[in-house]
Amino acid sequence: MKNLIFAVTALMPLAACVTPDQTTPSVGMANPASVYCEGIGGRSMNHRSPDGSETGYCHLTNGEVVNEWDLFRAQSKGK
């Protein structure tokens, strides 16, 4: 009985050292094409296809709707 009490007493400080598993929440980076669209006054909208894929479109102030990445790449080529 003394051995059991001694063992429990000796192991209790170790139990205090254990910390619960802490996960860091993942932070996503903004889509540069969406940021560019909104930066020029457009409205970014995503369209999900029946196959589950998603495409971003930029609704420009002149009423034109273009693929966000095509718009972004076009402005990048001009630099």
Coordinates of C-alpha atoms in Angstrom, one line a residue:
M1 CA 0.0 0.0 0.0
K2 CA 2.9 2.4 0.8
N3 CA 4.4 1.6 -2.6
L4 CA 1.2 2.5 -4.3
I5 CA 0.9 5.8 -2.5
F6 CA 4.5 6.5 -3.2
A7 CA 4.1 5.8 -6.9
V8 CA 1.0 7.9 -7.3
T9 CA 2.7 10.8 -5.3
A10 CA 5.8 10.5 -7.5
L11 CA 3.8 10.5 -10.8
M12 CA 1.4 13.4 -10.0
P13 CA 3.9 16.2 -10.9
L14 CA 4.5 14.5 -14.2
A15 CA 0.7 14.6 -15.0
A16 CA 0.8 18.4 -14.3
C17 CA 3.4 18.8 -17.0
V18 CA 1.2 17.4 -19.8
T19 CA -0.4 20.0 -22.0
P20 CA -3.4 19.3 -24.2
D21 CA -2.9 19.1 -27.9
Q22 CA -3.1 22.7 -29.3
T23 CA -3.7 23.1 -32.9
T24 CA -3.0 26.3 -34.7
P25 CA -5.8 27.5 -36.9
S26 CA -4.9 27.7 -40.6
V27 CA -5.0 31.1 -42.2
G28 CA -5.8 31.2 -45.9
M29 CA -4.2 33.6 -48.2
A30 CA -6.4 35.9 -50.3
N31 CA -6.8 35.0 -54.0
P32 CA -4.7 37.7 -55.8
A33 CA -7.0 37.6 -58.8
S34 CA -10.0 38.4 -56.5
V35 CA -8.1 41.1 -54.7
Y36 CA -7.2 42.7 -58.1
C37 CA -10.8 42.5 -59.3
E38 CA -12.1 44.3 -56.2
G39 CA -9.2 46.7 -56.3
I40 CA -10.3 48.0 -59.7
G41 CA -13.9 48.4 -58.6
G42 CA -15.2 45.1 -59.7
R43 CA -17.2 42.6 -57.7
S44 CA -15.7 39.1 -57.2
M45 CA -18.2 36.2 -57.4
N46 CA -17.5 32.4 -57.5
H47 CA -19.4 29.9 -59.6
R48 CA -19.5 26.2 -58.7
S49 CA -19.8 23.8 -61.6
P50 CA -21.8 20.5 -61.3
D51 CA -18.5 18.7 -61.1
G52 CA -17.6 20.6 -57.9
S53 CA -14.9 22.9 -59.5
E54 CA -15.1 26.6 -58.7
T55 CA -14.3 29.5 -61.0
G56 CA -14.0 33.1 -60.0
Y57 CA -15.6 35.8 -62.1
C58 CA -15.1 39.6 -61.9
H59 CA -18.2 41.7 -62.5
L60 CA -16.7 44.9 -63.8
T61 CA -18.4 48.3 -63.4
N62 CA -19.1 48.5 -67.1
G63 CA -21.2 45.4 -66.9
E64 CA -18.7 43.0 -68.4
V65 CA -18.1 39.7 -66.6
V66 CA -14.7 38.2 -67.0
N67 CA -12.7 35.3 -65.5
E68 CA -10.7 36.7 -62.6
W69 CA -7.5 34.9 -63.5
D70 CA -7.7 36.0 -67.1
L71 CA -8.1 39.6 -66.0
F72 CA -5.3 39.3 -63.5
R73 CA -2.9 37.7 -66.0
A74 CA -3.7 40.3 -68.6
Q75 CA -2.8 43.2 -66.3
S76 CA 0.4 41.3 -65.2
K77 CA 1.5 41.0 -68.9
G78 CA 1.2 44.8 -69.3
K79 CA 3.8 45.5 -66.5

